Coordinates of C-alpha atoms in Angstrom, one line a residue:
M1 CA -31.4 -11.5 3.0
V2 CA -33.0 -8.3 4.1
R3 CA -31.2 -8.4 7.4
V4 CA -27.9 -8.8 5.6
E5 CA -28.6 -5.8 3.4
M6 CA -29.6 -3.7 6.4
C7 CA -26.4 -4.7 8.3
A8 CA -24.3 -3.8 5.2
A9 CA -26.0 -0.4 5.0
V10 CA -25.4 0.3 8.7
L11 CA -21.8 -0.8 8.5
G12 CA -21.3 1.3 5.4
V13 CA -22.4 4.4 7.3
V14 CA -20.1 3.4 10.2
V15 CA -17.0 3.0 8.0
L16 CA -17.6 6.4 6.3
A17 CA -18.0 8.1 9.6
C18 CA -14.9 6.5 10.9
V19 CA -12.8 7.2 7.9
L20 CA -14.0 10.7 7.2
G21 CA -13.6 11.6 10.9
A22 CA -10.0 10.3 11.1
G23 CA -7.5 12.9 12.1
A24 CA -10.1 15.5 13.2
D25 CA -9.2 17.2 16.5
G26 CA -12.4 19.2 17.0
S27 CA -10.7 22.6 16.7
D28 CA -12.0 25.4 14.5
H29 CA -8.4 26.7 14.0
K30 CA -9.4 30.3 14.8
Y31 CA -7.3 32.4 17.2
K32 CA -7.0 35.9 18.6
E33 CA -3.7 37.8 19.0
G34 CA -1.8 36.3 21.9
D35 CA -3.8 33.0 22.0
Y36 CA -2.1 29.7 22.6
V37 CA -1.7 27.7 19.4
P38 CA -1.0 24.0 19.9
L39 CA 2.5 22.8 19.0
Y40 CA 3.3 19.1 19.3
A41 CA 6.7 17.4 18.9
N42 CA 6.2 14.2 17.1
K43 CA 9.3 12.1 16.4
V44 CA 13.0 12.1 15.4
G45 CA 14.9 9.6 13.2
P46 CA 17.4 9.0 10.4
F47 CA 16.3 10.9 7.3
H48 CA 16.9 7.9 5.0
N49 CA 15.2 5.3 7.3
P50 CA 11.5 6.5 7.4
S51 CA 10.4 3.5 9.6
E52 CA 13.1 4.0 12.2
T53 CA 11.7 6.8 14.2
Y54 CA 11.9 7.5 17.9
R55 CA 10.1 9.7 20.5
Y56 CA 11.2 13.3 20.4
Y57 CA 12.4 13.3 24.0
D58 CA 14.5 10.2 23.5
L59 CA 17.2 12.7 22.7
P60 CA 18.3 15.2 25.3
F61 CA 16.2 18.2 24.1
C62 CA 14.7 20.9 26.3
A63 CA 11.5 19.6 27.7
P64 CA 8.5 21.2 29.6
E65 CA 8.2 20.3 33.2
H66 CA 5.2 18.1 32.7
P67 CA 4.9 17.2 29.0
K68 CA 1.6 15.6 28.1
D69 CA 1.0 13.1 25.3
K70 CA -1.7 14.0 22.8
R71 CA -4.5 11.5 22.5
E72 CA -4.2 9.9 19.1
A73 CA -6.5 8.0 16.8
L74 CA -5.9 4.4 15.7
G75 CA -4.4 5.4 12.3
E76 CA -2.0 7.9 13.9
V77 CA -0.6 5.2 16.2
L78 CA -0.3 2.7 13.3
N79 CA 1.6 5.5 11.4
G80 CA 4.1 5.7 14.2
D81 CA 3.0 9.2 15.4
R82 CA 3.6 9.9 19.1
L83 CA 2.7 13.6 19.6
V84 CA 3.7 15.3 22.9
D85 CA 3.8 18.9 24.1
A86 CA 6.7 20.9 22.6
P87 CA 8.6 23.4 24.8
Y88 CA 8.3 26.3 22.3
E89 CA 5.7 29.0 22.9
L90 CA 4.4 30.3 19.6
S91 CA 1.5 32.5 20.6
F92 CA -0.7 33.8 17.7
K93 CA 0.8 36.9 16.0
E94 CA 3.5 37.4 18.7
D95 CA 7.0 37.9 17.3
R96 CA 10.0 36.9 19.4
N97 CA 13.5 38.1 18.5
S98 CA 15.5 35.5 20.5
K99 CA 14.2 33.7 23.5
V100 CA 16.3 31.3 25.6
L101 CA 14.6 27.9 25.8
C102 CA 16.9 26.3 28.3
K103 CA 20.5 25.9 29.3
K104 CA 21.8 22.4 29.5
T105 CA 25.0 20.7 30.4
L106 CA 25.3 17.7 28.1
S107 CA 27.1 14.7 29.5
K108 CA 29.6 12.6 27.5
E109 CA 26.9 10.0 26.9
Q110 CA 24.4 12.6 25.7
V111 CA 27.0 14.2 23.5
A112 CA 27.8 10.8 21.9
K113 CA 24.1 10.1 21.4
L114 CA 23.6 13.5 19.6
R115 CA 26.8 13.0 17.6
D116 CA 25.5 9.7 16.3
A117 CA 22.2 11.4 15.5
V118 CA 23.9 14.1 13.5
A119 CA 26.0 11.5 11.7
K120 CA 22.8 9.7 10.6
D121 CA 21.1 12.9 9.4
Y122 CA 18.5 12.9 12.1
Y123 CA 15.5 15.1 11.5
F124 CA 12.6 16.2 13.8
Q125 CA 9.0 16.5 13.0
M126 CA 6.4 18.7 14.7
Y127 CA 2.8 19.8 14.2
Y128 CA 1.7 23.4 14.7
D129 CA -2.0 23.8 14.4
D130 CA -2.1 20.5 12.5
L131 CA 0.5 21.8 10.0
P132 CA 3.7 19.6 9.7
L133 CA 7.2 21.1 10.0
W134 CA 10.6 19.5 9.9
G135 CA 14.2 20.4 10.6
F136 CA 17.6 18.8 11.0
L137 CA 19.3 18.5 14.4
G138 CA 22.7 19.4 13.1
K139 CA 25.3 19.2 10.4
L140 CA 28.3 17.2 9.5
D141 CA 31.0 19.7 8.4
K142 CA 33.7 17.9 6.4
D143 CA 37.1 19.4 5.7
K144 CA 38.1 18.1 2.2
E145 CA 41.7 19.1 2.5
Q146 CA 42.5 17.7 5.9
G147 CA 39.9 15.0 5.8
D148 CA 38.5 15.9 9.3
A149 CA 34.9 16.2 10.1
K150 CA 33.1 18.4 12.7
Y151 CA 29.8 17.4 14.2
L152 CA 27.7 20.6 14.7
L153 CA 24.5 20.7 16.8
F154 CA 22.1 23.5 16.0
K155 CA 21.1 25.4 19.1
H156 CA 18.8 28.0 17.6
I157 CA 15.6 27.5 15.6
H158 CA 13.7 30.3 13.8
F159 CA 10.0 29.8 13.1
D160 CA 8.6 31.7 10.1
I161 CA 4.8 31.7 10.4
M162 CA 2.2 33.1 7.9
Y163 CA -1.4 34.0 8.8
N164 CA -4.6 35.2 7.2
D165 CA -6.9 37.1 9.6
D166 CA -7.4 34.8 12.5
R167 CA -6.0 31.6 11.0
V168 CA -2.5 30.0 10.7
I169 CA -1.7 29.3 7.0
E170 CA 1.9 28.2 6.8
I171 CA 4.9 27.5 9.0
N172 CA 8.6 27.0 8.1
V173 CA 11.6 26.2 10.2
Q174 CA 15.1 27.6 9.7
T175 CA 18.4 26.7 11.3
D176 CA 21.6 28.6 11.1
P177 CA 24.9 26.5 11.0
N178 CA 26.7 29.6 12.3
V179 CA 24.7 29.3 15.6
S180 CA 25.8 25.8 16.6
V181 CA 27.9 24.0 19.0
D182 CA 30.7 21.5 18.3
I183 CA 30.1 18.1 19.7
T184 CA 32.9 16.3 17.9
E185 CA 34.8 15.4 21.1
D186 CA 33.7 13.2 24.0
K187 CA 33.4 15.8 26.7
E188 CA 30.8 17.7 28.6
V189 CA 29.3 20.6 26.6
E190 CA 27.2 23.5 27.9
V191 CA 24.5 24.5 25.4
E192 CA 22.0 27.4 25.5
F193 CA 19.1 26.5 23.3
S194 CA 17.0 29.4 21.9
Y195 CA 14.4 30.2 19.3
S196 CA 12.8 33.1 17.5
V197 CA 9.4 33.7 15.8
T198 CA 8.3 36.0 12.9
W199 CA 4.7 36.4 11.8
K200 CA 3.9 37.5 8.3
K201 CA 0.5 38.2 6.6
T202 CA -0.6 36.3 3.5
D203 CA -3.6 36.2 1.2
I204 CA -3.7 32.4 0.9
P205 CA -7.1 31.3 2.2
F206 CA -7.4 28.7 5.0
E207 CA -9.0 26.1 2.7
K208 CA -5.9 26.1 0.5
R209 CA -3.2 25.9 3.2
M210 CA -2.5 22.2 2.6
E211 CA -2.0 22.7 -1.2
K212 CA 1.6 23.6 -0.5
Y213 CA 2.4 20.0 0.5
S214 CA 0.9 18.5 -2.7
K215 CA 2.4 20.8 -5.2
S216 CA 5.6 18.8 -5.6
S217 CA 3.7 15.8 -7.1
S218 CA 1.8 18.1 -9.4
M219 CA 4.8 19.9 -10.9
P220 CA 4.7 19.9 -14.7
Q221 CA 7.8 17.7 -15.0
H222 CA 6.3 15.1 -12.7
L223 CA 2.9 15.3 -14.5
E224 CA 4.6 14.6 -17.8
I225 CA 6.2 11.4 -16.4
H226 CA 2.8 10.3 -15.0
W227 CA 1.0 10.9 -18.3
F228 CA 3.9 9.1 -20.1
S229 CA 3.2 6.2 -17.7
I230 CA -0.5 6.2 -18.6
I231 CA 0.2 6.4 -22.3
N232 CA 2.7 3.5 -22.0
S233 CA 0.0 1.5 -20.2
C234 CA -2.7 2.4 -22.7
V235 CA -0.5 1.3 -25.6
T236 CA 0.0 -2.0 -23.8
V237 CA -3.8 -2.4 -23.4
L238 CA -4.5 -1.5 -27.0
L239 CA -1.9 -4.0 -28.2
L240 CA -3.3 -6.7 -26.0
T241 CA -6.9 -5.9 -27.0
G242 CA -6.0 -6.1 -30.7
F243 CA -4.1 -9.4 -30.0
L244 CA -7.1 -10.9 -28.2
A245 CA -9.5 -9.5 -30.8
T246 CA -7.5 -11.3 -33.4
I247 CA -7.8 -14.6 -31.5
L248 CA -11.5 -14.2 -30.8
M249 CA -12.4 -13.0 -34.3
R250 CA -10.1 -15.1 -36.5
V251 CA -8.7 -18.1 -34.7
L252 CA -11.7 -19.0 -32.6
K253 CA -14.0 -18.3 -35.6
N254 CA -12.1 -20.8 -37.7
D255 CA -12.2 -23.2 -34.7
F256 CA -16.0 -22.9 -34.4
I257 CA -16.5 -23.4 -38.1
K258 CA -14.2 -26.5 -38.1
Y259 CA -15.8 -28.0 -34.9
S260 CA -19.4 -27.3 -35.9
H261 CA -19.2 -29.7 -39.0
E262 CA -21.3 -32.7 -38.2
D263 CA -19.7 -34.9 -40.9
D264 CA -16.1 -34.8 -39.8
S265 CA -13.5 -36.5 -42.0
L266 CA -11.1 -39.0 -40.5
E267 CA -8.3 -36.4 -40.8
D268 CA -10.4 -33.9 -38.9
Q269 CA -11.0 -36.4 -36.1
E270 CA -7.2 -36.9 -35.7
E271 CA -6.6 -33.1 -35.4
T272 CA -5.8 -31.6 -32.0
G273 CA -7.3 -28.6 -30.4
W274 CA -9.2 -27.2 -27.5
K275 CA -12.5 -28.9 -28.4
Y276 CA -11.1 -32.3 -27.8
I277 CA -10.6 -31.7 -24.1
H278 CA -14.2 -30.5 -23.5
G279 CA -14.7 -33.5 -21.2
D280 CA -11.9 -32.4 -18.9
I281 CA -12.0 -28.6 -19.1
F282 CA -14.4 -28.3 -16.2
R283 CA -12.9 -31.0 -14.1
F284 CA -12.5 -29.4 -10.7
P285 CA -9.0 -28.5 -9.5
P286 CA -7.1 -30.3 -6.7
Q287 CA -6.9 -28.5 -3.3
K288 CA -10.5 -27.1 -3.7
S289 CA -10.5 -25.5 -0.3
L290 CA -7.3 -23.6 -0.8
F291 CA -8.4 -22.6 -4.3
A292 CA -11.7 -21.2 -3.1
A293 CA -10.0 -19.5 -0.2
I294 CA -7.7 -17.7 -2.6
V295 CA -10.6 -16.6 -4.8
G296 CA -12.4 -15.3 -1.7
S297 CA -9.5 -13.4 -0.2
G298 CA -8.5 -12.0 -3.6
T299 CA -12.1 -10.7 -4.1
Q300 CA -12.0 -9.1 -0.7
L301 CA -8.7 -7.4 -1.5
L302 CA -10.0 -6.1 -4.8
A303 CA -13.0 -4.6 -3.1
L304 CA -10.7 -3.1 -0.4
A305 CA -8.6 -1.5 -3.2
I306 CA -11.6 -0.1 -5.0
F307 CA -13.0 1.5 -1.7
I308 CA -9.6 3.0 -0.9
F309 CA -9.4 4.5 -4.3
L310 CA -12.9 6.0 -4.1
L311 CA -12.0 7.6 -0.7
A312 CA -8.8 8.9 -2.1
I313 CA -10.5 10.5 -5.2
V314 CA -13.1 12.3 -3.0
G315 CA -10.2 13.9 -1.0
V316 CA -10.2 12.0 2.3
F317 CA -6.4 11.3 2.1
Y318 CA -5.1 14.8 1.8
P319 CA -1.4 15.3 2.7
Y320 CA -0.6 14.8 6.3
N321 CA -4.1 13.8 7.4
R322 CA -2.4 11.8 10.1
G323 CA -3.4 8.1 10.0
A324 CA -6.5 8.4 7.8
L325 CA -5.1 5.8 5.3
F326 CA -4.3 3.3 8.0
T327 CA -7.7 3.8 9.7
A328 CA -9.4 3.3 6.4
L329 CA -7.4 0.1 5.6
V330 CA -8.2 -1.5 9.0
V331 CA -11.9 -0.6 9.1
I332 CA -12.6 -1.3 5.4
Y333 CA -10.7 -4.6 5.5
A334 CA -12.8 -5.6 8.6
L335 CA -16.0 -4.7 6.9
T336 CA -15.3 -6.4 3.6
S337 CA -14.5 -9.8 5.3
G338 CA -18.1 -10.8 4.6
I339 CA -17.3 -10.6 0.9
A340 CA -14.4 -13.1 1.4
G341 CA -16.6 -15.4 3.4
Y342 CA -19.5 -15.4 0.9
T343 CA -17.3 -15.7 -2.2
A344 CA -15.1 -18.5 -0.8
T345 CA -17.9 -20.6 0.7
S346 CA -20.2 -20.2 -2.3
F347 CA -17.5 -21.2 -4.8
Y348 CA -16.2 -24.0 -2.6
L349 CA -19.7 -25.6 -2.5
Q350 CA -19.9 -25.1 -6.3
L351 CA -16.8 -27.2 -6.5
E352 CA -18.6 -29.9 -4.5
G353 CA -16.6 -29.3 -1.4
T354 CA -18.0 -30.8 1.8
N355 CA -16.1 -29.2 4.8
W356 CA -17.2 -25.5 4.3
V357 CA -16.3 -24.6 7.9
R358 CA -12.7 -25.5 7.4
N359 CA -12.7 -23.6 4.2
L360 CA -14.1 -20.5 6.0
I361 CA -11.3 -20.7 8.6
L362 CA -8.7 -21.1 5.9
T363 CA -10.1 -18.0 4.1
G364 CA -9.9 -15.9 7.2
C365 CA -6.3 -16.9 7.9
L366 CA -5.0 -16.9 4.3
F367 CA -4.0 -13.2 4.2
C368 CA -4.4 -12.3 7.9
G369 CA -2.2 -15.2 9.1
P370 CA 1.1 -14.2 7.3
L371 CA 0.3 -10.5 8.0
F372 CA -0.1 -11.2 11.7
L373 CA 3.1 -13.3 11.9
T374 CA 5.0 -10.5 10.1
F375 CA 3.6 -7.9 12.4
C376 CA 4.6 -9.9 15.5
F377 CA 8.2 -10.1 14.3
L378 CA 8.4 -6.5 13.2
N379 CA 6.8 -5.2 16.4
T380 CA 9.3 -7.2 18.4
V381 CA 12.1 -5.6 16.4
A382 CA 10.6 -2.1 17.0
I383 CA 10.3 -2.8 20.8
V384 CA 14.0 -3.8 20.9
Y385 CA 14.9 -0.6 19.1
S386 CA 12.5 1.5 21.3
A387 CA 11.1 2.9 18.1
T388 CA 7.7 4.6 17.7
A389 CA 6.7 1.9 15.2
A390 CA 6.2 -0.4 18.2
L391 CA 2.5 -0.5 18.9
P392 CA 1.3 0.1 22.5
F393 CA -0.5 -2.8 24.2
G394 CA -3.8 -0.9 24.1
T395 CA -3.6 -0.5 20.3
I396 CA -2.9 -4.2 19.8
V397 CA -6.0 -5.0 22.0
V398 CA -8.1 -2.6 19.9
I399 CA -7.0 -4.4 16.6
I400 CA -7.7 -7.8 18.2
L401 CA -11.1 -6.7 19.2
I402 CA -11.9 -5.4 15.7
W403 CA -10.8 -8.8 14.4
V404 CA -12.9 -10.7 16.9
L405 CA -16.0 -8.5 17.1
V406 CA -16.2 -7.3 13.4
T407 CA -14.0 -9.3 11.0
S408 CA -14.7 -12.8 12.2
P409 CA -18.5 -12.4 12.6
L410 CA -18.9 -10.8 9.2
L411 CA -16.7 -13.6 7.7
V412 CA -19.0 -16.2 9.3
L413 CA -22.2 -14.4 8.2
G414 CA -20.8 -14.2 4.6
G415 CA -20.0 -17.9 4.8
I416 CA -23.5 -18.8 6.0
A417 CA -25.0 -16.6 3.2
G418 CA -22.7 -18.3 0.7
K419 CA -23.8 -21.8 2.0
N420 CA -27.4 -20.9 1.7
S421 CA -27.1 -19.4 -1.8
N422 CA -27.3 -23.0 -3.3
T423 CA -25.6 -21.8 -6.5
E424 CA -24.5 -24.6 -8.9
F425 CA -21.4 -24.4 -11.0
Q426 CA -22.4 -23.6 -14.6
A427 CA -20.5 -25.9 -16.9
P428 CA -21.6 -26.0 -20.6
C429 CA -19.9 -29.4 -21.0
R430 CA -20.2 -32.6 -19.0
T431 CA -17.1 -33.9 -17.4
T432 CA -15.9 -37.4 -18.3
K433 CA -15.2 -40.0 -15.6
Y434 CA -11.5 -40.4 -16.3
P435 CA -9.2 -37.5 -17.1
R436 CA -7.6 -37.2 -20.6
E437 CA -3.8 -37.6 -20.7
I438 CA -2.0 -34.4 -21.3
P439 CA 0.5 -34.7 -24.3
P440 CA 4.2 -33.9 -23.7
L441 CA 4.8 -30.2 -23.9
P442 CA 7.9 -28.1 -24.5
W443 CA 9.6 -26.4 -21.5
Y444 CA 8.4 -22.9 -22.3
R445 CA 4.8 -24.1 -21.8
S446 CA 5.4 -25.2 -18.2
T447 CA 4.1 -23.1 -15.3
I448 CA 7.2 -21.0 -14.4
P449 CA 7.9 -19.7 -18.0
Q450 CA 4.2 -19.0 -18.4
M451 CA 4.2 -17.0 -15.1
A452 CA 7.2 -15.0 -16.2
M453 CA 5.4 -14.1 -19.5
A454 CA 2.1 -13.3 -17.7
G455 CA 3.7 -11.1 -15.0
F456 CA 5.9 -9.0 -17.3
L457 CA 3.3 -7.2 -19.3
P458 CA 1.1 -6.0 -16.3
F459 CA 4.3 -5.0 -14.5
S460 CA 5.5 -3.0 -17.4
A461 CA 2.2 -1.1 -17.3
I462 CA 2.8 0.1 -13.8
Y463 CA 6.5 0.2 -13.1
I464 CA 6.9 3.9 -13.7
E465 CA 4.2 4.7 -11.2
L466 CA 5.7 2.3 -8.7
Y467 CA 8.7 4.5 -8.1
Y468 CA 6.5 7.5 -7.0
I469 CA 4.5 5.2 -4.8
F470 CA 7.6 3.8 -3.2
A471 CA 9.2 7.2 -2.8
S472 CA 6.0 8.3 -1.0
I473 CA 5.7 5.3 1.3
W474 CA 9.4 4.7 2.0
G475 CA 10.6 8.2 1.6
H476 CA 9.5 11.8 2.2
K477 CA 7.9 12.6 -1.1
I478 CA 4.2 13.2 -1.3
Y479 CA 1.8 11.4 -3.7
T480 CA -1.6 13.1 -4.3
I481 CA -2.5 12.3 -7.9
Y482 CA -4.9 9.6 -7.0
S483 CA -6.9 9.9 -10.2
I484 CA -3.9 9.0 -12.3
L485 CA -3.1 6.1 -9.9
F486 CA -6.7 4.8 -10.2
I487 CA -6.4 4.9 -14.0
V488 CA -3.2 2.9 -13.8
F489 CA -4.9 0.4 -11.4
I490 CA -7.7 -0.1 -13.8
I491 CA -5.2 -0.7 -16.6
L492 CA -3.4 -3.2 -14.4
I493 CA -6.6 -5.2 -13.9
I494 CA -7.4 -5.1 -17.6
V495 CA -3.9 -6.2 -18.7
T496 CA -3.8 -8.9 -16.2
A497 CA -7.2 -10.3 -17.4
F498 CA -6.2 -10.1 -21.0
V499 CA -2.8 -11.7 -20.6
T500 CA -4.2 -14.6 -18.5
V501 CA -7.0 -15.2 -21.0
A502 CA -4.5 -15.3 -23.9
L503 CA -2.2 -17.8 -22.0
T504 CA -5.2 -19.9 -21.1
Y505 CA -6.2 -20.2 -24.8
F506 CA -2.7 -21.2 -25.8
Q507 CA -2.7 -23.8 -23.0
L508 CA -6.1 -25.3 -24.1
A509 CA -5.0 -25.3 -27.7
V510 CA -2.3 -27.9 -26.9
E511 CA -4.8 -30.0 -25.0
D512 CA -3.6 -29.0 -21.5
H513 CA -6.8 -28.9 -19.5
E514 CA -5.3 -28.1 -16.1
W515 CA -5.9 -24.4 -16.5
W516 CA -7.5 -23.6 -13.1
W517 CA -4.4 -23.3 -10.9
R518 CA -2.4 -22.0 -13.9
S519 CA -4.7 -19.0 -14.3
I520 CA -4.3 -18.1 -10.6
L521 CA -0.5 -18.4 -10.8
C522 CA -0.2 -16.5 -14.1
G523 CA -2.6 -13.7 -12.9
G524 CA -0.8 -13.3 -9.6
S525 CA 2.7 -13.5 -11.0
T526 CA 2.8 -9.6 -11.2
G527 CA 3.1 -9.7 -7.4
I528 CA 6.4 -11.6 -7.8
F529 CA 7.6 -8.9 -10.2
I530 CA 6.7 -6.2 -7.8
F531 CA 8.7 -8.0 -5.1
F532 CA 11.8 -8.1 -7.4
Y533 CA 11.2 -4.4 -7.9
C534 CA 11.3 -4.0 -4.1
I535 CA 14.8 -5.5 -4.1
Y536 CA 15.9 -3.2 -6.9
Y537 CA 14.4 -0.2 -5.2
Y538 CA 16.1 -0.9 -1.9
H539 CA 19.6 -1.4 -3.3
A540 CA 19.6 1.1 -6.2
R541 CA 17.0 3.8 -5.5
S542 CA 17.1 4.3 -1.8
D543 CA 19.6 5.0 1.0
M544 CA 17.9 2.8 3.6
S545 CA 20.1 0.8 5.9
G546 CA 20.1 -1.0 9.2
F547 CA 18.4 -4.2 10.4
M548 CA 15.2 -2.5 11.6
Q549 CA 14.6 -0.5 8.4
T550 CA 15.5 -3.5 6.2
S551 CA 13.1 -5.8 8.2
F552 CA 10.3 -3.3 8.0
F553 CA 10.7 -2.7 4.3
F554 CA 11.0 -6.3 3.2
G555 CA 8.5 -7.6 5.8
Y556 CA 5.6 -5.4 4.9
M557 CA 6.4 -5.2 1.2
T558 CA 6.3 -9.0 1.1
C559 CA 2.8 -8.9 2.6
V560 CA 1.8 -6.3 0.0
C561 CA 3.2 -8.4 -2.9
Y562 CA 1.4 -11.4 -1.5
G563 CA -1.8 -9.4 -1.4
F564 CA -1.3 -8.4 -5.0
F565 CA -0.7 -12.1 -5.9
L566 CA -4.1 -13.0 -4.3
M567 CA -6.0 -10.1 -5.9
L568 CA -4.6 -10.4 -9.4
G569 CA -4.6 -14.2 -9.3
T570 CA -8.4 -13.9 -8.7
V571 CA -8.8 -11.4 -11.5
G572 CA -6.9 -13.8 -13.9
F573 CA -9.0 -16.8 -12.9
R574 CA -12.3 -15.0 -13.2
A575 CA -11.4 -13.7 -16.6
S576 CA -10.2 -17.2 -17.7
L577 CA -13.4 -18.8 -16.4
L578 CA -15.6 -16.3 -18.4
F579 CA -13.5 -17.0 -21.5
V580 CA -13.6 -20.8 -21.2
R581 CA -17.4 -20.8 -20.5
H582 CA -17.9 -18.6 -23.6
I583 CA -15.9 -20.7 -26.1
Y584 CA -17.3 -24.1 -24.9
R585 CA -20.8 -22.8 -24.9
S586 CA -20.4 -21.9 -28.6
I587 CA -19.6 -25.5 -29.7
K588 CA -21.4 -28.8 -29.6
C589 CA -20.2 -30.8 -26.7
E590 CA -21.0 -34.5 -27.1

């Protein structure tokens, strides 16, 4: 046990070092006049398809003689970043009026490629001293009267850079539609690309230079909406709390009084209620191995979410800290696999399971399996499209090594620790030899209607915040109010637990003792509502299109919704188990 604790402590230090060090380039960001400041071109792609991005030099831009790729961290590669030397020379505090970058004769094929890019609103992204900058490649100029359209390619870029003493504070890009070339027709075009640079002094300190990118999510009108979301969620929690308090204080109190009478009348013996199934309430569910695997995986995902929120609150995931979130997700998921192994194996043995090794394998594959299959398909799609979302072979090897050398051993160690815990299942009532027959129930007490009722309330507590999260992940907006998001997450957990407990009570009240799987399904049903919201968001709130973007959106969001199902299903079951143990411990079970 001491060894396990020591390993956990060492691994905790390792994960913090890995995550906090993500995105660091070792530069002190201090320059003298005339010094070289690194400028990297990252990627290009359709503005409305954030996953469909390509390498900068896939388009016929001016390029240095020997462009070098920047060495990137794991999270940057997972994020689709492919940084390479840009051709522009933006030396520190050196203005340039207009410098010719290069002269190119674009072939018909290159013109057609650029015209297609302009038609799809292609943008480019670069990083100057780790500050992001964007710009559009061109403009589609439509003539409303004649109905014609001109495809204009911008050939001049102006960089407006602000500095404070010896540090770069801000950079903006401007393009002038008047300085462009017409690429509407299929013919060779000669283009002279140029750029200009202006340096301006500012009083903004270096420590606050990234605040510009987070201001949009902290604007007063946005904050009002976020606080409205929290108030809406809190009202839901208060109503549910009051509802459950009524059940616990009035209904259950009356039940306890009625069931505690030793001299029951004949009429009382013929009454129905949750006491009369005490011999079946703790009868173990079918498919024990799968059930325990869901509880183990859900517990791990809950721990993962909590760790990510803690890192976000302390400021690790500041805007455009390239790849920090993906690095944290990979590393923390690997390190928390021991939680899944311990929880699943321990609970499986409590359910009197025998093949704990098979249960451990199922636990390891329950979430990773579908995620791996989805990744293989989407990575193949990205390779076909030659997109930056396609992971290099070396990165895939690194991920496999993390899974083999970290995730799997910790999963096995957790399983062994769970096996050796020798924890017995605590049931206040003895289970009878033969199960009690469940009386006929109306249709609305079946599983699917109960899941619909259980998922609606938790979803209603988070749906306002979901839009901002989706706009950040699948758009170009920035989300930085992690404290509000964490409050909403806590409310989601509380509402899920309360709703599942309430539905479990109603299920037991009509003598339906098969509550184990029902609590998992009802708790996790919010994940299904989130998936339906994904469909709504794609068709009604976004302009995403194309096979690749559609595949990436629904592929990865299906995995996310599946993760929510496992996590919230576990929360629902744990809450229901505590509730059931409490009420049956309070009565006399014969």
